[in-house]
PDB file of C-alpha atoms and ligand atoms in Angstrom:
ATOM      1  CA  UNK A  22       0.000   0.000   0.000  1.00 55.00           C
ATOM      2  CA  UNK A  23       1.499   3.660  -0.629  1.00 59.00           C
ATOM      3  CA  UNK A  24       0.743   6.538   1.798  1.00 69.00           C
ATOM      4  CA  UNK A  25      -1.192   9.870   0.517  1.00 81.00           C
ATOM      5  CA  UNK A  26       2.044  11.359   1.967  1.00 85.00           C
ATOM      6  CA  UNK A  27       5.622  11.046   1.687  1.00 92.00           C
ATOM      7  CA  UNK A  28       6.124  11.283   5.942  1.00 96.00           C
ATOM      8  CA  UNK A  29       4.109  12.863   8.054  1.00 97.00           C
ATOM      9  CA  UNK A  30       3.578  13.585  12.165  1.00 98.00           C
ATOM     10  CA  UNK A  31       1.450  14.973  14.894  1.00 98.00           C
ATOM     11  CA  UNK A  32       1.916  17.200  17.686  1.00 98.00           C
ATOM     12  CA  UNK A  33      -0.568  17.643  20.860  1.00 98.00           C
ATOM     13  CA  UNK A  34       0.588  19.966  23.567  1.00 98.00           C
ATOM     14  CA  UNK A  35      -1.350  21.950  26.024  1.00 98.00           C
ATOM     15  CA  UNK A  36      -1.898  25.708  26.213  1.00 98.00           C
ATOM     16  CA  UNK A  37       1.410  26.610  27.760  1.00 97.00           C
ATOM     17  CA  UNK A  38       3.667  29.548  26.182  1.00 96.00           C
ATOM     18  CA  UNK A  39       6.343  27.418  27.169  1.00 95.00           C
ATOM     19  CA  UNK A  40       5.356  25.024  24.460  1.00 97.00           C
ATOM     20  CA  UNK A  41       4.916  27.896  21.386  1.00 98.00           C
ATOM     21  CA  UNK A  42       9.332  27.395  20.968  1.00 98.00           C
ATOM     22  CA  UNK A  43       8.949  23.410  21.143  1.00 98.00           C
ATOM     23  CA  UNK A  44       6.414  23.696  18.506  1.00 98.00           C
ATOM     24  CA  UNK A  45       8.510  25.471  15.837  1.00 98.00           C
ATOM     25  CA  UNK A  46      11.410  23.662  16.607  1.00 98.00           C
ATOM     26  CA  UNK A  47      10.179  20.425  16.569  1.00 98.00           C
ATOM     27  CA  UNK A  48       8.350  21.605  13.296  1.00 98.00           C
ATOM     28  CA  UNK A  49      11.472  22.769  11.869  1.00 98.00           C
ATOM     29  CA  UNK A  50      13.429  19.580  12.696  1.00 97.00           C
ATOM     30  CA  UNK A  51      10.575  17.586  10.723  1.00 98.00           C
ATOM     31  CA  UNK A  52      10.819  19.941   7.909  1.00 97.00           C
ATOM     32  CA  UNK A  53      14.355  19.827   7.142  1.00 96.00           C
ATOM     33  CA  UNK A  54      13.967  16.560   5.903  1.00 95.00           C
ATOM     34  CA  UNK A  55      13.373  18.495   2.536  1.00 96.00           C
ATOM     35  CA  UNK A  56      16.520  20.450   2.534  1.00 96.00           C
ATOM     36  CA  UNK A  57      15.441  23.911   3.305  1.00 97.00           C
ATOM     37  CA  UNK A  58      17.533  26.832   3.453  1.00 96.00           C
ATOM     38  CA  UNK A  59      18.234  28.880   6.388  1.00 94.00           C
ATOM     39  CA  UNK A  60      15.544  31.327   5.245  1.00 95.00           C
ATOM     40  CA  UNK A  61      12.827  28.779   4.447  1.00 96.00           C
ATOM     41  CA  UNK A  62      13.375  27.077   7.763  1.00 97.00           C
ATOM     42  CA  UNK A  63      13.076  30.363   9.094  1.00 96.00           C
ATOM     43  CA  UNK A  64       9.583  31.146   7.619  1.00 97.00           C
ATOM     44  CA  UNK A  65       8.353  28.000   8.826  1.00 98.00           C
ATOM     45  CA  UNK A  66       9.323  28.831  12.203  1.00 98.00           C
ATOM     46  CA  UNK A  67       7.522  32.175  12.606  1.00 98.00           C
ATOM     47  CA  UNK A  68       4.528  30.765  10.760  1.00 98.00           C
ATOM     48  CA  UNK A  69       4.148  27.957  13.192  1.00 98.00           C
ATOM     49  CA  UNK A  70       4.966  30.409  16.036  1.00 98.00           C
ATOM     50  CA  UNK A  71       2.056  32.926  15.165  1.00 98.00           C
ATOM     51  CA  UNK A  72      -0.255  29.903  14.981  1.00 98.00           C
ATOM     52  CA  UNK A  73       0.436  28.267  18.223  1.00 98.00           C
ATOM     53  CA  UNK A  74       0.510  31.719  19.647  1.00 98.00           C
ATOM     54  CA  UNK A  75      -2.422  33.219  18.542  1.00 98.00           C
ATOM     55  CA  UNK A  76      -4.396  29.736  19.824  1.00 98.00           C
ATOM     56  CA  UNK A  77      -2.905  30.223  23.092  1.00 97.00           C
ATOM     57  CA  UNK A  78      -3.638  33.600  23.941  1.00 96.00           C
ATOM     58  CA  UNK A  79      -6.940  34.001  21.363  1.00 97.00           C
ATOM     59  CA  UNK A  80      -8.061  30.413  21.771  1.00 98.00           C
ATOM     60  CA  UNK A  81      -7.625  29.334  25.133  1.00 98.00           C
ATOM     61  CA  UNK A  82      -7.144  32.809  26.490  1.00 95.00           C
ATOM     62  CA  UNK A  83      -6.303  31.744  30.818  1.00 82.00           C
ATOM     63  CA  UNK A  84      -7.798  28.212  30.509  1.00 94.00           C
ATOM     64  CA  UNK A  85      -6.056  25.393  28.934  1.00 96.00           C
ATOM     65  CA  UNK A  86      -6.888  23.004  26.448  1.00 98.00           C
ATOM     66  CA  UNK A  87      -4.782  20.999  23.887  1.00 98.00           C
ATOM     67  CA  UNK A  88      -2.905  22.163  21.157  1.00 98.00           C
ATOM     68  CA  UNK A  89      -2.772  19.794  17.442  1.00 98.00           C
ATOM     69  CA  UNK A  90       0.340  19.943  15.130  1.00 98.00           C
ATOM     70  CA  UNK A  91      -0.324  17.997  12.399  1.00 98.00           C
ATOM     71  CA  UNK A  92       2.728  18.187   9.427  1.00 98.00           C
ATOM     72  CA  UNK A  93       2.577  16.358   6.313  1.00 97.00           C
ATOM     73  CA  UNK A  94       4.985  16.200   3.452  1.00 97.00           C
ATOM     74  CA  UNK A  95       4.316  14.896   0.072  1.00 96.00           C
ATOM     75  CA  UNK A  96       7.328  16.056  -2.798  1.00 94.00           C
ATOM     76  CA  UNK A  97       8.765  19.118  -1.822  1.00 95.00           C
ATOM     77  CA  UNK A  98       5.495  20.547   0.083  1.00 97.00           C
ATOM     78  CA  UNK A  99       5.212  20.756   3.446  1.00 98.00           C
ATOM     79  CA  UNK A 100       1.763  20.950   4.422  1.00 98.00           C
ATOM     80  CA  UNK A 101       1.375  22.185   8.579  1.00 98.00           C
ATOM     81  CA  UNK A 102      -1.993  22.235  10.221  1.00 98.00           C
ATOM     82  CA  UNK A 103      -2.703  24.042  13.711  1.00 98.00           C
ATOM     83  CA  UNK A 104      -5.388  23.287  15.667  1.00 98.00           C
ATOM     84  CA  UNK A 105      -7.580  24.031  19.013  1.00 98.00           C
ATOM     85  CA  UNK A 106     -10.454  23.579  20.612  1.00 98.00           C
ATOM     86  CA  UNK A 107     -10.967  27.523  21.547  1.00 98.00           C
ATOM     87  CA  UNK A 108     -13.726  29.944  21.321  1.00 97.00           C
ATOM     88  CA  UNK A 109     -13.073  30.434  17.590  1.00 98.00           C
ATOM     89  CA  UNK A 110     -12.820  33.302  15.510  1.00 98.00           C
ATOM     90  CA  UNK A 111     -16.190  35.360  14.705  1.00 96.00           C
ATOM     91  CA  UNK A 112     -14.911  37.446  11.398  1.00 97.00           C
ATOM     92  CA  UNK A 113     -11.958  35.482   9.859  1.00 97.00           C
ATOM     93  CA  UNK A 114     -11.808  37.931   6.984  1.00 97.00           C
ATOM     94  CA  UNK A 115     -11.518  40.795   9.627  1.00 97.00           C
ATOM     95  CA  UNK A 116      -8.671  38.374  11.613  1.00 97.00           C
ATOM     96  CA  UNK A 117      -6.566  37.982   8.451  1.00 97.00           C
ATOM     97  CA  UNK A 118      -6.537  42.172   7.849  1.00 96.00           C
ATOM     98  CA  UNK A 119      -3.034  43.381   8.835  1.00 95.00           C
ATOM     99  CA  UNK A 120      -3.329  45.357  12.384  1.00 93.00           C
ATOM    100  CA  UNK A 121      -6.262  43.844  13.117  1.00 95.00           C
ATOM    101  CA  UNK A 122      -6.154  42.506  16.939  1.00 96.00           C
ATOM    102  CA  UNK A 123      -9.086  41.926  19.419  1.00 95.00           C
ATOM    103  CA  UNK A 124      -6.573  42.343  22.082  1.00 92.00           C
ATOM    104  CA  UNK A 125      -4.804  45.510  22.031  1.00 85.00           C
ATOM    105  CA  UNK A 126      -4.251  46.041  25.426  1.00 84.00           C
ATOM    106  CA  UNK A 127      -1.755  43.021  25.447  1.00 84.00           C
ATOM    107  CA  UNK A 128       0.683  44.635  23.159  1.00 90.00           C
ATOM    108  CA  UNK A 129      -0.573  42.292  20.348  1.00 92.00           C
ATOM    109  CA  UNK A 130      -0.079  44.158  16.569  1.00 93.00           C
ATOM    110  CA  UNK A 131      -2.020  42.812  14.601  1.00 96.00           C
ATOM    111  CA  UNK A 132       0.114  41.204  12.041  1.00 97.00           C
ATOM    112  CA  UNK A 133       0.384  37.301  12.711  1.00 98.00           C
ATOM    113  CA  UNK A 134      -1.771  36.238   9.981  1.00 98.00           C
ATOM    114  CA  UNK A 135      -0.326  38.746   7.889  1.00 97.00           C
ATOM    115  CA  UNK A 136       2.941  37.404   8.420  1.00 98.00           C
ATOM    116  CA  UNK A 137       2.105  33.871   7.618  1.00 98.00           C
ATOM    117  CA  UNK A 138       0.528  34.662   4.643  1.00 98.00           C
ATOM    118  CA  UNK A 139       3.095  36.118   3.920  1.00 97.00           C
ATOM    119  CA  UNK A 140       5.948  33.609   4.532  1.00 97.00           C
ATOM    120  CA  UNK A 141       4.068  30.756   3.355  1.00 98.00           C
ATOM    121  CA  UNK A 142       2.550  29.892   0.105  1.00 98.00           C
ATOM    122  CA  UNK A 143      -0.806  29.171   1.526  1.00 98.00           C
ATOM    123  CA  UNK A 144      -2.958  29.730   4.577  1.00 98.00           C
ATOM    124  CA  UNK A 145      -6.344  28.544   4.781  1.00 98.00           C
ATOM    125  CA  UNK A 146      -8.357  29.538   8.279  1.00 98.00           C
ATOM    126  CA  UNK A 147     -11.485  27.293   9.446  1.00 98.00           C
ATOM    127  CA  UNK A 148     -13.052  28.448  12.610  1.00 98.00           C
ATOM    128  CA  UNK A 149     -16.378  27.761  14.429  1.00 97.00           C
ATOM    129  CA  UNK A 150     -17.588  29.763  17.323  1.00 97.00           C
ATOM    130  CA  UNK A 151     -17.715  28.252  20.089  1.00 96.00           C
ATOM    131  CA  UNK A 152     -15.843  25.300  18.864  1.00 97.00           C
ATOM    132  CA  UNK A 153     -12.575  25.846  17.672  1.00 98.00           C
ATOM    133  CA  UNK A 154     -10.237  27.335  15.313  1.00 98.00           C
ATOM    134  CA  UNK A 155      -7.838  25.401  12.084  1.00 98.00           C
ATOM    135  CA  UNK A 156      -4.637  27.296  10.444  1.00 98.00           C
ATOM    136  CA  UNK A 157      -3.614  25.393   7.996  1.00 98.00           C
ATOM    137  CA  UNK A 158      -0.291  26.246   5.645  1.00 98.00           C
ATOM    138  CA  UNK A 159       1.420  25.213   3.086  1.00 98.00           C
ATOM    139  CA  UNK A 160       5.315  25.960   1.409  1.00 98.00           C
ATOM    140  CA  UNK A 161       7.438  24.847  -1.233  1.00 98.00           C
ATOM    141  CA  UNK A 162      10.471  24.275  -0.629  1.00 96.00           C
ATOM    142  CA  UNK A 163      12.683  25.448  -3.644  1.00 92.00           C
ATOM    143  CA  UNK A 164      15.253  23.047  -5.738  1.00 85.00           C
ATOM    144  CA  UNK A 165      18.307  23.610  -5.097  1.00 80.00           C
ATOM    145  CA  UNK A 166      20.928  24.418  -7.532  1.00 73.00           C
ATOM    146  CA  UNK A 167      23.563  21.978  -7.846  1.00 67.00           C
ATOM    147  CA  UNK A 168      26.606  23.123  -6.553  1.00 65.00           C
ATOM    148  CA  UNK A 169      28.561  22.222  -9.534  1.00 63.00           C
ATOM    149  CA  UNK A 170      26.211  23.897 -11.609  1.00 64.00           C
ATOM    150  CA  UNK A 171      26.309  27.144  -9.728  1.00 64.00           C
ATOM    151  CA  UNK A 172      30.103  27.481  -9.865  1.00 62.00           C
ATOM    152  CA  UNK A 173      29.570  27.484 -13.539  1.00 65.00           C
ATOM    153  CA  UNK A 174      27.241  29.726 -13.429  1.00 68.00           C
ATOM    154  CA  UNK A 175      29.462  32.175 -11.358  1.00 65.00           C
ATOM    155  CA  UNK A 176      32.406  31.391 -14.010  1.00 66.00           C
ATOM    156  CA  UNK A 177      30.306  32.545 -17.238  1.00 68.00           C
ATOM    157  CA  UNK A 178      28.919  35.746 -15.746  1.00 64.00           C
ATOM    158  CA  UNK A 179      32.259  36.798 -15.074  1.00 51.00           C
TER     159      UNK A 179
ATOM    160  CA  UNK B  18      20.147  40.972  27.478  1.00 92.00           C
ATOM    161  CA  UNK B  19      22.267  43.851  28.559  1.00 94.00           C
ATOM    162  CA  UNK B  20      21.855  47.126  28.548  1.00 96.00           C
ATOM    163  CA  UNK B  21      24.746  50.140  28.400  1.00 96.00           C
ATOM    164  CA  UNK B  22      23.805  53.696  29.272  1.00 97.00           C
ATOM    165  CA  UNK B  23      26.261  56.509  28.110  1.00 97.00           C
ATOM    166  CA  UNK B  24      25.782  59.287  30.144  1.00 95.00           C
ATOM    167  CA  UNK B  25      27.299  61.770  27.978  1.00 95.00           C
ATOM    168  CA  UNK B  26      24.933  60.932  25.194  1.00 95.00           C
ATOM    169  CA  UNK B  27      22.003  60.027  27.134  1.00 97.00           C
ATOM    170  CA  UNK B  28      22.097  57.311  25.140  1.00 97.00           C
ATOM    171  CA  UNK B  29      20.414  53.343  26.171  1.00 98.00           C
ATOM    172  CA  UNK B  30      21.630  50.731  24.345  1.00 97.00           C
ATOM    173  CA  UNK B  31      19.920  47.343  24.346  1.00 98.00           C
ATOM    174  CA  UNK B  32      21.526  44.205  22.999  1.00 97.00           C
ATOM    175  CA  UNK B  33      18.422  42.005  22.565  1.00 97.00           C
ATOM    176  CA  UNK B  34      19.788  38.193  23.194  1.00 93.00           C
ATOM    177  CA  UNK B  35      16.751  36.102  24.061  1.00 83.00           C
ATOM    178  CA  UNK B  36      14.171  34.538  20.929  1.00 96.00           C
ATOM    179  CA  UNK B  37      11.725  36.804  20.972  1.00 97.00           C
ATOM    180  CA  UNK B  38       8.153  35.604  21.227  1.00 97.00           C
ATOM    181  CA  UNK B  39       5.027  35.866  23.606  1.00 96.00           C
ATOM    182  CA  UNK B  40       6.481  33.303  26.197  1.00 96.00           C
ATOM    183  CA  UNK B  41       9.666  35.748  26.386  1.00 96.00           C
ATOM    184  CA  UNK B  42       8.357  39.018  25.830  1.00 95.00           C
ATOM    185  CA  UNK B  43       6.936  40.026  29.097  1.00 92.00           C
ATOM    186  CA  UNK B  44       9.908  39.574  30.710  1.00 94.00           C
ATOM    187  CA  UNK B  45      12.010  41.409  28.056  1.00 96.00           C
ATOM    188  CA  UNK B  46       9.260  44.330  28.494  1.00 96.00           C
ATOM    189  CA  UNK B  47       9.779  44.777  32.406  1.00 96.00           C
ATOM    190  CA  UNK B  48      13.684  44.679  32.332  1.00 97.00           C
ATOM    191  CA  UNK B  49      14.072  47.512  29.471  1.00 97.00           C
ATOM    192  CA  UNK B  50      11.098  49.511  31.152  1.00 97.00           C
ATOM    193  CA  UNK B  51      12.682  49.290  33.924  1.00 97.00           C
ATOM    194  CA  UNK B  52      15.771  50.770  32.677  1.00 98.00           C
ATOM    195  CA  UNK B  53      14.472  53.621  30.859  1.00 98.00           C
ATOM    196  CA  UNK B  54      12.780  54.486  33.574  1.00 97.00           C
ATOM    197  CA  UNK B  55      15.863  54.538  35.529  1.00 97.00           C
ATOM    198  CA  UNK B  56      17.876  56.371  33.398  1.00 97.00           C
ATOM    199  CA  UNK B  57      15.377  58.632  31.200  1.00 97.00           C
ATOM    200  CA  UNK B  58      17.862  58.455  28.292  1.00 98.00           C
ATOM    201  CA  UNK B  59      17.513  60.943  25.449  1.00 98.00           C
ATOM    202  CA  UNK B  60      18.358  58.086  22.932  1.00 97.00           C
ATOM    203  CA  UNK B  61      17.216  54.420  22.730  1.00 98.00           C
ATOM    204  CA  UNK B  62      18.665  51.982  20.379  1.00 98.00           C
ATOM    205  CA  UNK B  63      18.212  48.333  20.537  1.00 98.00           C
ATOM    206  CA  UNK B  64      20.781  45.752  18.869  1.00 97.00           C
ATOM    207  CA  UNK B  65      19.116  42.855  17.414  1.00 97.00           C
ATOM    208  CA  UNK B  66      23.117  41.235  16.570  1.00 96.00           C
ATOM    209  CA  UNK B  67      21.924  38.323  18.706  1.00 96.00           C
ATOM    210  CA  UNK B  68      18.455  37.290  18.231  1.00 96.00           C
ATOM    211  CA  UNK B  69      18.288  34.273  16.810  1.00 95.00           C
ATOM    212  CA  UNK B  70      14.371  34.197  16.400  1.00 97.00           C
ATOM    213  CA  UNK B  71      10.999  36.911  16.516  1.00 98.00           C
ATOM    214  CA  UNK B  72       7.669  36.947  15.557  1.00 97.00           C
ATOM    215  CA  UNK B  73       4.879  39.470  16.030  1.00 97.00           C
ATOM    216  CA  UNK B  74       5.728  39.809  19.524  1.00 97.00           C
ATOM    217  CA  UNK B  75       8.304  41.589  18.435  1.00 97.00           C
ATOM    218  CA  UNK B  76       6.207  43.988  16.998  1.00 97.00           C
ATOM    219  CA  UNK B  77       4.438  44.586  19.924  1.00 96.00           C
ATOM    220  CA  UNK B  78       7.383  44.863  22.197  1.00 97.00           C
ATOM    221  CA  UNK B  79       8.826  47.762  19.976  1.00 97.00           C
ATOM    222  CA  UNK B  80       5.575  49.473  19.697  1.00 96.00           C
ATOM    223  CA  UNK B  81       5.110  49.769  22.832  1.00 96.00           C
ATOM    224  CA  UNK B  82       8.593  50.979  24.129  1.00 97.00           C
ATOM    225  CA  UNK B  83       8.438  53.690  20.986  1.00 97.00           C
ATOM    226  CA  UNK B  84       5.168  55.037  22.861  1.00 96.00           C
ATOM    227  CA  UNK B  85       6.697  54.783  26.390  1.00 96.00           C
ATOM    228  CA  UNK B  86       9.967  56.204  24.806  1.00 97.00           C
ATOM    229  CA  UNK B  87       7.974  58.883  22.902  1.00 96.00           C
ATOM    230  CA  UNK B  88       6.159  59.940  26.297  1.00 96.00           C
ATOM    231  CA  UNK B  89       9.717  60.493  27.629  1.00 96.00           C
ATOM    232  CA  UNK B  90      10.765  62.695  25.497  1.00 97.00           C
ATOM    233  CA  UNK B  91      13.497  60.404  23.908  1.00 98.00           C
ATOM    234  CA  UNK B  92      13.896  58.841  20.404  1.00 97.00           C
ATOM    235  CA  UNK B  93      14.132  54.796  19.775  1.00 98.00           C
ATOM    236  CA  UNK B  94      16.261  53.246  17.159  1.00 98.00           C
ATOM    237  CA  UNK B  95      17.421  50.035  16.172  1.00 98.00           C
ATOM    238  CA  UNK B  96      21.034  48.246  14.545  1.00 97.00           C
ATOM    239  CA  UNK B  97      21.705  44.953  13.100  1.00 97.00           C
ATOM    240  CA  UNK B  98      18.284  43.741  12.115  1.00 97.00           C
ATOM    241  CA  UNK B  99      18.605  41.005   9.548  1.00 94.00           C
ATOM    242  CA  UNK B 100      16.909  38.473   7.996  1.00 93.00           C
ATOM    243  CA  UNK B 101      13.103  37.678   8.868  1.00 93.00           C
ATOM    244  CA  UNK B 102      13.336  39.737  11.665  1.00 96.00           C
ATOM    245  CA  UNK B 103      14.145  42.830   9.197  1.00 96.00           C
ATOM    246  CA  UNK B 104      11.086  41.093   6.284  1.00 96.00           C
ATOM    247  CA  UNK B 105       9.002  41.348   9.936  1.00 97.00           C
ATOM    248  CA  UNK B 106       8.961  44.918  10.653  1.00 97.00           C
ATOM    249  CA  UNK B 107       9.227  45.923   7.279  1.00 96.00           C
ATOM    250  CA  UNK B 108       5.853  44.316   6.890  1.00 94.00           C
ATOM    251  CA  UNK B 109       4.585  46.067  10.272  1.00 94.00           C
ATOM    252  CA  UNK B 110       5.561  49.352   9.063  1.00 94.00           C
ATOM    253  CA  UNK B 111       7.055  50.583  12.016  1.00 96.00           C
ATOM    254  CA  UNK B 112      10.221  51.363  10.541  1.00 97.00           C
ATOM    255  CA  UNK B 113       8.702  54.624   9.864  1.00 96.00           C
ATOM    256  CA  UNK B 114       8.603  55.346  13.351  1.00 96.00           C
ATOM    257  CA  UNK B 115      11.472  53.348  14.711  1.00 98.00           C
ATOM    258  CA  UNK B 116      14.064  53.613  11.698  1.00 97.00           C
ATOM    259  CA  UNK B 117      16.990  51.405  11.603  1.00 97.00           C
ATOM    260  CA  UNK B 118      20.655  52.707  11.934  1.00 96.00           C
ATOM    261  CA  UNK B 119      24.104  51.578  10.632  1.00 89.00           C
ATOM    262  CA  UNK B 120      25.731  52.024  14.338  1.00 79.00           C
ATOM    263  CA  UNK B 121      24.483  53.209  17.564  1.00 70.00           C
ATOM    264  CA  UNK B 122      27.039  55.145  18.571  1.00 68.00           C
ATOM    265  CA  UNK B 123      26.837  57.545  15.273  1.00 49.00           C
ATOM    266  CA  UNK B 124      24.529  60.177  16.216  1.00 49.00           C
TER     267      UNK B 124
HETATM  268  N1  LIG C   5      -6.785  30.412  17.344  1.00 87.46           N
HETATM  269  C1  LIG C   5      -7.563  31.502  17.476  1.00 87.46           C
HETATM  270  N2  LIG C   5      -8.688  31.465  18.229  1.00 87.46           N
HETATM  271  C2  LIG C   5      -9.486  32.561  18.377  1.00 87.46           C
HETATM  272  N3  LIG C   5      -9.224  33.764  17.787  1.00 87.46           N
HETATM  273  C3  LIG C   5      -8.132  33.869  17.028  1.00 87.46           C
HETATM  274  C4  LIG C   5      -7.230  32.758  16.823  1.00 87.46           C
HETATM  275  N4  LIG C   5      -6.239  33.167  16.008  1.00 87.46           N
HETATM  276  C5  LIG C   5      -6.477  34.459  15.730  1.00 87.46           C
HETATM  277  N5  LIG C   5      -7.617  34.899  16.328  1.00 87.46           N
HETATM  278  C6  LIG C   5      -8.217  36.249  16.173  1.00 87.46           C
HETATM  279  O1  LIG C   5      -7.679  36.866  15.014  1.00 87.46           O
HETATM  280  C7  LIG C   5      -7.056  38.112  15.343  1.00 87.46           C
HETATM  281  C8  LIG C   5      -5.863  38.369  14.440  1.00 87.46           C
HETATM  282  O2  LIG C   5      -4.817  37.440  14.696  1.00 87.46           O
HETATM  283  P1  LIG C   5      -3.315  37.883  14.376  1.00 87.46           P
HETATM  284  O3  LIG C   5      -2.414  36.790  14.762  1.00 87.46           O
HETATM  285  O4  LIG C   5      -3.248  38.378  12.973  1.00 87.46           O
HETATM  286  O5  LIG C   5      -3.092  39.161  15.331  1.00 87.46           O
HETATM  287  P2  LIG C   5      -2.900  39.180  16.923  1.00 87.46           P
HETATM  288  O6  LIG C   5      -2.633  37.823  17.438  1.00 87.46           O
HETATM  289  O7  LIG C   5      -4.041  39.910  17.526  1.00 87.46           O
HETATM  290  O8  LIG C   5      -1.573  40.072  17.076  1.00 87.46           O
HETATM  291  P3  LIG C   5      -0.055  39.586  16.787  1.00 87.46           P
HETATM  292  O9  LIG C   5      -0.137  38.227  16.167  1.00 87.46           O
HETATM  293  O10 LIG C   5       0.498  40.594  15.841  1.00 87.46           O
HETATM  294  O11 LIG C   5       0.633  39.606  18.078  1.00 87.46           O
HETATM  295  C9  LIG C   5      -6.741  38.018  16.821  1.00 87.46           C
HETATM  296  O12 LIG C   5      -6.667  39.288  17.445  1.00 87.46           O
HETATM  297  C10 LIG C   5      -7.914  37.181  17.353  1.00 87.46           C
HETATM  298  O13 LIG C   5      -9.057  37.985  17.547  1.00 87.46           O
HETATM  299 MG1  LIG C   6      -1.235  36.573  16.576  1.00 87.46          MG
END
């Protein structure tokens, strides 16, 4: 039988800030199994760091609950799915407008779905009042040129 | 992190060490409040040389230390941001208000 996927994985984790650096690290770790670069690796980690965030302090607010991770890879795609059980989001097209925050007073900006769109290829957001809220992202990760091929490269432009 | 104040200047300089995200931030916060208030520079720049990671608590942070700063009296800068910390606030727009310099100790 052949998986959907090439490899994939699942995090659960409860509501603790503590948890929002394991989650982008241990996202990152599964992710370099395509050979990112540094930068790549880098926009993975802040996307999966305004996710877990935002379903900490939006989602769960002072109670806890649990926290899903679920990563897939199939080719060169990484496809990274955040989940909670929270109160949800009630306008999702207000949520994703840059500097929009419901909680101002906390220093928030505004900007973490702005910077996940941003840094990923994809975001898709599914939320239900009352019920809970789904992030789910998706990135490319680029070929690489082969080394021998960029040397040439370098040599003929000169 | 660690802070230098040069009195001559009134200048605050903070080099930012920790990743910077809501689980660290509120701690970062209270130590540089605390040492503006303590000094009531003229000047604040912060060094981002050793932050190996930020997100939109980053944004926040600055935001709010550019309004405390601002009440103050005293203008906030920032050196060495690279990388998706720099794509960050360039996408936040607060490099209008907080603009990024080549070396804190050129005035
Ligand atoms: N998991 C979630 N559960 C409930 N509400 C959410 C969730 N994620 C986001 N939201 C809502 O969407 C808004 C926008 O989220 P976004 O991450 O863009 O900004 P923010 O978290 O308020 O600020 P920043 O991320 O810049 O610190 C939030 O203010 C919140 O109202
Ligand atoms: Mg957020």
């Amino acid at each position: 039988m052949k998986d959907k996927f090439d490899n994939e994985m699942k995090l659960e984790f409860i509501s603790k800030s503590s948890n929002e650096a394991f989650a982008r690290v241990a996202v990152a770790a599964f992710a370099a199994q395509l050979d990112p670069t540094i930068e790549e690796l880098a926009d993975i980690k802040t996307a999966v760091s305004e996710a877990v965030t935002n379903s900490i302090i939006h989602g769960y607010e002072d109670k806890q609950g649990l926290i899903k991770v679920m990563c897939r890879l199939i080719d060169n795609k990484i496809i990274i799915e955040i989940s909670d059980k929270g109160k949800g989001i009630e306008d999702i097209e207000a949520a994703k407008e840059p500097l929009y925050t419901t909680k101002p007073n906390l220093e928030r900006s505004g900007m973490g779905f702005t910077i996940i769109e941003s840094f990923m290829d994809s975001m898709e957001i599914e939320s239900i009042l009352g019920l809970g809220t789904k992030v789910t992202m998706v990135k490319t990760i680029k070929e690489k040129v082969e080394n021998e091929e960029q040397e040439f490269q370098m040599l003929t432009n000169e | 992190m660690e802070s230098k104040f040069y009195e001559k200047d009134k200048l605050l300089v903070f080099k930012m060490t920790d990743e910077i995200d809501d689980h660290n931030v509120q701690k970062i916060r209270g130590k540089v409040d605390y040492e503006i208030e303590r000094y009531m520079p003229k000047r604040i720049v912060f060094d981002f040389d050793n932050v190996s990671f930020m997100d939109s608590a980053g944004i926040g942070l600055m935001i709010g230390r550019y309004k405390f700063a601002t009440m103050i009296g005293a203008k906030v800068e920032m050196t060495n941001v690279q990388g998706s910390v720099k794509k960050i606030f360039e996408m936040s727009g607060i490099l209008r208000l907080i603009p990024i310099i080549e070396d804190a100790k050129a005035s």
